[in-house]
Coordinates of C-alpha atoms and ligand atoms in Angstrom, one line a residue:
M1 CA 14.3 17.9 -14.8
T2 CA 14.9 21.0 -12.8
S3 CA 17.8 23.3 -13.2
I4 CA 19.9 24.9 -10.8
P5 CA 17.7 27.0 -8.6
T6 CA 19.3 30.7 -9.2
T7 CA 15.8 32.3 -7.5
V8 CA 16.4 30.7 -4.0
P9 CA 15.2 33.1 -1.4
E10 CA 17.9 35.2 0.1
K11 CA 20.0 34.1 2.8
K12 CA 18.8 35.9 6.2
L13 CA 21.6 37.9 8.2
H14 CA 22.2 35.4 11.1
D15 CA 21.1 37.0 14.6
E16 CA 22.3 35.8 17.2
N17 CA 19.7 35.5 19.6
E18 CA 18.4 33.2 17.4
P19 CA 18.9 29.4 17.9
Q20 CA 20.5 27.9 14.6
I21 CA 17.8 24.7 14.6
P22 CA 14.3 25.9 16.0
V23 CA 13.7 24.4 19.3
V24 CA 9.7 25.0 19.1
E25 CA 8.9 22.9 16.0
E26 CA 6.9 26.1 14.9
T27 CA 7.5 29.1 12.6
A28 CA 5.8 32.6 12.7
A29 CA 5.3 32.4 9.0
S30 CA 4.1 29.4 8.1
G31 CA 2.6 28.0 11.2
P32 CA 2.9 24.6 13.4
I33 CA 3.9 21.1 11.7
V34 CA 0.2 19.5 11.8
E35 CA 1.3 15.9 12.3
G36 CA -1.1 13.5 10.3
K37 CA -1.7 16.2 8.0
T38 CA -1.3 14.6 4.5
V39 CA 1.5 16.6 2.9
G40 CA 1.7 16.7 -0.7
T41 CA -1.0 16.1 -3.9
P42 CA -2.0 12.7 -3.0
Y43 CA -2.1 10.5 -6.7
A44 CA -5.0 8.5 -5.6
D45 CA -5.0 5.5 -7.5
D46 CA -2.2 5.1 -9.2
A47 CA 0.1 5.9 -6.6
K48 CA 3.3 3.2 -6.3
F49 CA 3.6 3.8 -2.7
K50 CA 0.7 5.2 -0.3
L51 CA 2.1 5.8 3.0
R52 CA -0.5 7.2 5.5
D53 CA 0.8 8.3 9.5
V54 CA 3.9 6.3 9.2
E55 CA 5.5 6.5 12.7
V56 CA 8.6 4.4 13.2
F57 CA 10.2 4.4 17.0
Y58 CA 13.7 3.0 17.8
G59 CA 12.7 1.9 20.9
E60 CA 10.9 4.3 22.8
S61 CA 12.3 7.4 20.6
R62 CA 10.1 8.2 18.1
A63 CA 12.0 9.0 14.6
I64 CA 9.3 9.4 12.2
K65 CA 6.3 11.1 13.0
S66 CA 3.1 10.5 11.6
V67 CA 4.4 11.1 7.7
S68 CA 1.8 10.4 5.1
L69 CA 3.1 11.0 1.8
D70 CA 2.4 9.0 -1.9
I71 CA 5.3 8.2 -4.4
A72 CA 4.0 7.9 -8.2
S73 CA 5.3 5.4 -10.5
N74 CA 8.2 6.7 -12.6
E75 CA 8.6 9.5 -10.2
V76 CA 12.0 10.5 -8.7
I77 CA 11.3 12.2 -5.6
A78 CA 14.3 13.4 -3.8
F79 CA 14.3 13.3 0.6
I80 CA 16.4 16.2 1.8
G81 CA 17.1 17.6 5.7
P82 CA 19.4 17.9 8.4
S83 CA 21.2 15.1 9.4
G84 CA 19.0 12.7 11.8
C85 CA 15.6 14.0 10.7
G86 CA 14.7 10.5 9.5
K87 CA 15.6 10.5 6.0
S88 CA 17.2 7.0 6.1
T89 CA 14.7 5.6 8.4
F90 CA 11.9 6.5 6.1
L91 CA 13.6 5.5 3.0
R92 CA 14.1 2.2 4.7
C93 CA 10.6 1.6 5.6
L94 CA 10.2 1.1 1.6
N95 CA 11.5 -2.1 1.7
R96 CA 11.6 -3.2 5.1
M97 CA 15.1 -2.7 5.5
N98 CA 14.3 -1.4 9.3
D99 CA 13.2 -5.3 9.9
S100 CA 16.7 -5.9 10.6
I101 CA 17.2 -3.6 13.7
D102 CA 15.9 -5.1 16.6
I103 CA 14.6 -2.2 18.6
C104 CA 12.6 -0.6 15.4
R105 CA 9.1 -0.8 15.3
V106 CA 6.8 0.6 11.9
K107 CA 3.3 1.7 12.4
G108 CA 1.0 3.1 10.1
T109 CA -0.4 2.0 6.6
L110 CA 2.7 1.5 4.0
E111 CA 1.2 0.0 0.9
L112 CA 3.2 -0.8 -2.6
D113 CA 0.6 -1.0 -5.6
G114 CA -2.2 -1.3 -3.1
Q115 CA -0.5 -3.9 -1.0
D116 CA 0.3 -3.9 2.6
L117 CA 4.1 -4.1 3.0
Y118 CA 4.0 -5.1 6.1
D119 CA 1.6 -8.0 5.8
P120 CA 3.3 -10.9 7.6
R121 CA 3.0 -13.0 4.2
Q122 CA 5.1 -10.6 2.7
D123 CA 8.1 -12.3 1.4
V124 CA 10.8 -9.8 2.1
V125 CA 13.2 -11.4 -0.1
E126 CA 11.0 -11.1 -2.8
L127 CA 9.9 -7.1 -1.8
R128 CA 13.5 -6.4 -1.8
A129 CA 14.1 -7.5 -6.0
R130 CA 10.9 -4.7 -6.6
V131 CA 12.2 -2.5 -4.2
G132 CA 16.0 -2.6 -4.7
M133 CA 18.2 -0.4 -2.4
V134 CA 21.4 1.6 -3.2
F135 CA 23.6 2.8 -0.4
Q136 CA 26.1 5.5 0.3
K137 CA 29.1 3.7 0.5
P138 CA 29.4 1.3 -2.7
N139 CA 29.4 -2.4 -1.2
P140 CA 29.8 -4.9 -3.9
F141 CA 30.5 -8.7 -2.9
P142 CA 34.1 -10.0 -2.9
K143 CA 33.2 -11.7 -6.3
S144 CA 34.2 -10.7 -9.8
I145 CA 32.1 -8.0 -11.8
Y146 CA 30.1 -10.8 -13.7
D147 CA 29.2 -12.8 -10.3
N148 CA 28.1 -9.5 -8.3
V149 CA 25.6 -8.8 -11.2
A150 CA 24.6 -12.4 -11.7
Y151 CA 24.0 -12.7 -8.0
G152 CA 20.3 -11.4 -7.7
P153 CA 19.2 -13.4 -11.2
R154 CA 20.3 -16.3 -10.1
I155 CA 18.8 -16.5 -6.8
H156 CA 15.7 -15.4 -7.9
G157 CA 15.8 -17.9 -11.0
L158 CA 15.4 -15.0 -13.5
A159 CA 17.7 -17.1 -16.2
N160 CA 17.5 -20.6 -17.4
R161 CA 20.4 -21.0 -18.5
K162 CA 24.1 -19.7 -19.3
S163 CA 23.2 -17.3 -22.5
E164 CA 20.3 -15.5 -20.3
L165 CA 22.4 -14.9 -17.6
D166 CA 25.0 -13.3 -19.8
D167 CA 22.5 -11.1 -21.7
I168 CA 20.8 -10.2 -18.1
V169 CA 24.7 -9.1 -16.9
E170 CA 25.2 -7.4 -19.9
S171 CA 22.4 -5.3 -20.1
S172 CA 22.6 -4.4 -16.7
L173 CA 25.9 -3.0 -17.2
R174 CA 24.8 -1.0 -20.1
K175 CA 21.9 0.7 -18.4
A176 CA 24.7 1.2 -15.5
G177 CA 26.6 3.1 -18.0
L178 CA 29.9 0.3 -17.1
W179 CA 29.6 -2.1 -19.9
D180 CA 32.1 -0.6 -22.3
E181 CA 34.4 0.2 -18.9
V182 CA 34.0 -3.7 -17.7
K183 CA 33.4 -6.1 -20.9
D184 CA 36.8 -7.3 -21.2
R185 CA 37.4 -7.9 -17.3
L186 CA 34.4 -9.5 -16.4
D187 CA 35.6 -12.0 -14.3
A188 CA 38.3 -9.3 -12.4
T189 CA 37.1 -8.8 -8.8
A190 CA 35.0 -6.1 -8.5
T191 CA 36.5 -4.4 -5.0
G192 CA 39.6 -3.8 -7.5
M193 CA 37.4 -1.1 -9.4
S194 CA 37.3 2.8 -8.6
G195 CA 34.7 4.2 -6.0
G196 CA 32.2 5.5 -8.8
Q197 CA 32.4 2.1 -10.7
Q198 CA 32.2 0.2 -7.5
Q199 CA 29.0 2.6 -7.1
R200 CA 27.6 1.6 -10.7
L201 CA 28.1 -2.1 -10.3
C202 CA 26.0 -2.0 -7.0
I203 CA 23.4 -0.1 -9.6
A204 CA 23.6 -2.5 -12.3
R205 CA 23.6 -5.2 -9.5
T206 CA 20.1 -3.7 -8.2
I207 CA 18.8 -3.3 -11.6
A208 CA 19.7 -6.8 -12.7
V209 CA 16.5 -8.2 -10.8
S210 CA 14.4 -5.6 -12.9
P211 CA 13.1 -4.0 -10.0
E212 CA 10.0 -1.7 -9.9
V213 CA 11.5 0.9 -7.5
V214 CA 15.1 2.0 -6.9
L215 CA 15.6 3.1 -3.4
M216 CA 19.3 5.2 -3.1
D217 CA 20.7 6.7 0.4
E218 CA 23.2 9.3 -0.5
P219 CA 24.5 7.4 -3.5
C220 CA 27.1 9.8 -4.5
S221 CA 28.4 11.0 -1.2
A222 CA 31.6 9.1 -1.8
L223 CA 32.0 10.2 -5.3
D224 CA 33.9 12.3 -7.0
P225 CA 32.2 15.0 -9.5
I226 CA 32.7 13.2 -12.3
A227 CA 31.6 9.6 -11.0
T228 CA 28.6 11.6 -9.3
A229 CA 27.8 13.5 -13.0
K230 CA 27.7 9.7 -14.2
V231 CA 25.5 8.5 -11.5
E232 CA 23.1 11.4 -12.0
E233 CA 22.7 10.5 -15.6
L234 CA 22.0 7.1 -14.8
I235 CA 19.1 8.2 -12.5
A236 CA 17.8 10.3 -15.4
E237 CA 17.7 7.4 -17.4
L238 CA 16.6 5.1 -15.1
S239 CA 13.6 7.0 -14.6
E240 CA 11.9 6.0 -17.4
S241 CA 11.2 2.6 -16.6
Y242 CA 11.7 3.2 -12.6
T243 CA 10.5 5.0 -9.5
I244 CA 13.8 6.2 -7.3
V245 CA 13.5 7.8 -3.8
I246 CA 17.2 9.5 -3.8
V247 CA 18.3 10.8 -0.2
T248 CA 20.7 13.5 -0.9
H249 CA 22.6 16.4 1.4
S250 CA 23.3 18.1 -2.1
M251 CA 20.6 21.0 -2.8
Q252 CA 22.1 21.2 -6.4
Q253 CA 21.8 17.3 -6.9
A254 CA 18.2 17.3 -5.3
A255 CA 17.4 20.1 -7.9
R256 CA 19.0 18.0 -10.9
V257 CA 17.8 14.8 -10.8
S258 CA 14.6 15.1 -8.9
H259 CA 11.0 15.9 -10.1
R260 CA 9.6 16.2 -6.5
T261 CA 11.7 17.4 -3.2
A262 CA 10.3 16.6 0.1
Y263 CA 11.6 18.5 3.2
F264 CA 12.1 16.5 6.5
H265 CA 12.6 17.9 9.8
L266 CA 13.2 16.2 13.6
G267 CA 11.2 13.3 11.7
H268 CA 8.4 15.3 10.6
L269 CA 7.5 15.8 6.5
V270 CA 7.5 19.4 6.5
E271 CA 6.9 19.9 2.8
V272 CA 6.6 18.4 -0.4
N273 CA 6.1 20.1 -3.4
D274 CA 7.7 19.6 -7.5
T275 CA 11.5 20.5 -6.9
S276 CA 11.4 23.9 -8.6
T277 CA 8.9 25.4 -6.2
V278 CA 10.6 23.6 -3.0
F279 CA 13.4 25.6 -4.0
T280 CA 12.4 28.8 -5.8
A281 CA 8.9 29.5 -3.4
P282 CA 9.2 26.8 -0.4
E283 CA 5.9 27.2 1.7
H284 CA 7.6 26.4 5.0
E285 CA 10.1 28.5 6.6
M286 CA 12.2 25.7 7.8
T287 CA 12.5 24.7 4.1
E288 CA 13.7 27.7 3.5
S289 CA 16.2 27.9 6.4
Y290 CA 17.6 24.8 5.4
I291 CA 18.1 25.4 1.8
T292 CA 19.2 28.6 2.2
G293 CA 22.0 27.2 4.8
R294 CA 20.7 28.7 7.6
F295 CA 20.7 25.5 9.6
G296 CA 21.2 21.9 8.7
Ligands
ATP301 N1 19.9 1.9 14.4 C1 19.2 2.8 15.1 N2 19.1 2.8 16.3 C2 18.7 3.6 16.9 N3 18.2 5.0 16.8 C3 19.1 5.0 15.7 C4 19.0 4.2 14.6 N4 19.0 4.6 13.4 C5 18.8 6.0 13.0 N5 18.5 5.9 14.9 C6 17.7 7.3 15.2 O1 16.7 8.1 14.4 C7 17.1 9.6 13.9 C8 16.6 9.7 12.2 O2 18.2 9.0 12.0 P1 18.5 8.7 10.4 O3 19.6 8.1 10.1 O4 17.0 8.1 9.8 O5 18.8 10.2 9.9 P2 18.8 11.0 8.6 O6 18.5 11.6 8.2 O7 19.2 9.5 8.0 O8 20.7 11.5 8.8 P3 21.9 11.5 7.9 O9 21.4 12.7 6.8 O10 23.1 12.3 9.0 O11 22.2 10.3 7.6 C9 18.4 9.6 14.3 O12 18.0 10.4 15.7 C10 18.8 8.4 15.0 O13 19.6 8.5 15.8
MG302 MG1 20.8 8.8 6.4

């Protein structure tokens, strides 16, 4: 994991004549963003996700513009970029969460372990068990702590008897670092937990169905620094078994938890590289502007 960058490029003085957000999607230093270019090192055969020329439309509006990216097994990749640049939209493509938005259309090649994610024969419920998601705001069901974690295993028939279900609930809560805090009150309602506990419960609920990938959309933005630190520790532990894609507005968080970082701007994937490289020697001037706080 990368430490907090200390050698980010120096912040440039603000020039009053310079727009805060570039209106032309081009910079003198790095040239234009080339649509359709595969950005980053393709992992070829062992890519968990192979994403090529992905475009996402909301009605006529193109929110994701020809993005190509490979995501490897067991990597933690962070998506960063200014608000509205398409991070959540792109993340949601990875388990077809965009399907529930009527006006949303996804084009391009999106493969999980070589299989077309958007094949009409793809069972979306099964897909979302393989590719779980944790949202910005903890969203536990208004049920007991136990039933929140047992929900997925019950739906997917993962336990034949109560003792097996108990084991899954315990091991998921342990992996989420929550077991010791809740083991004596598993029947208590989940909505009575603190925000940080609720978010770790949602992570336990996600991993209870043994996903291969966990998508996290700003999972710590509603949490205090202590709860954030716990979730970040958890991400590091989970990365031993799962592929994790995390959207974050915190550069420090991206630097702490991710192996690679992808920078998005106005629907383009501008740059993807090792996290330390993105934060210390970004290839593109737009990335540098964002990470040094010139816009975003
Ligand atoms: N359900 C929707 N219907 C129509 N347009 C949408 C919808 N969701 C997102 N958009 C548009 O798609 C673009 C990308 O939005 P998205 O939410 O993916 O950005 P983001 O990078 O996640 O932003 P933030 O950092 O604020 O969460 C924006 O222009 C947004 O207005
Ligand atoms: Mg978002």
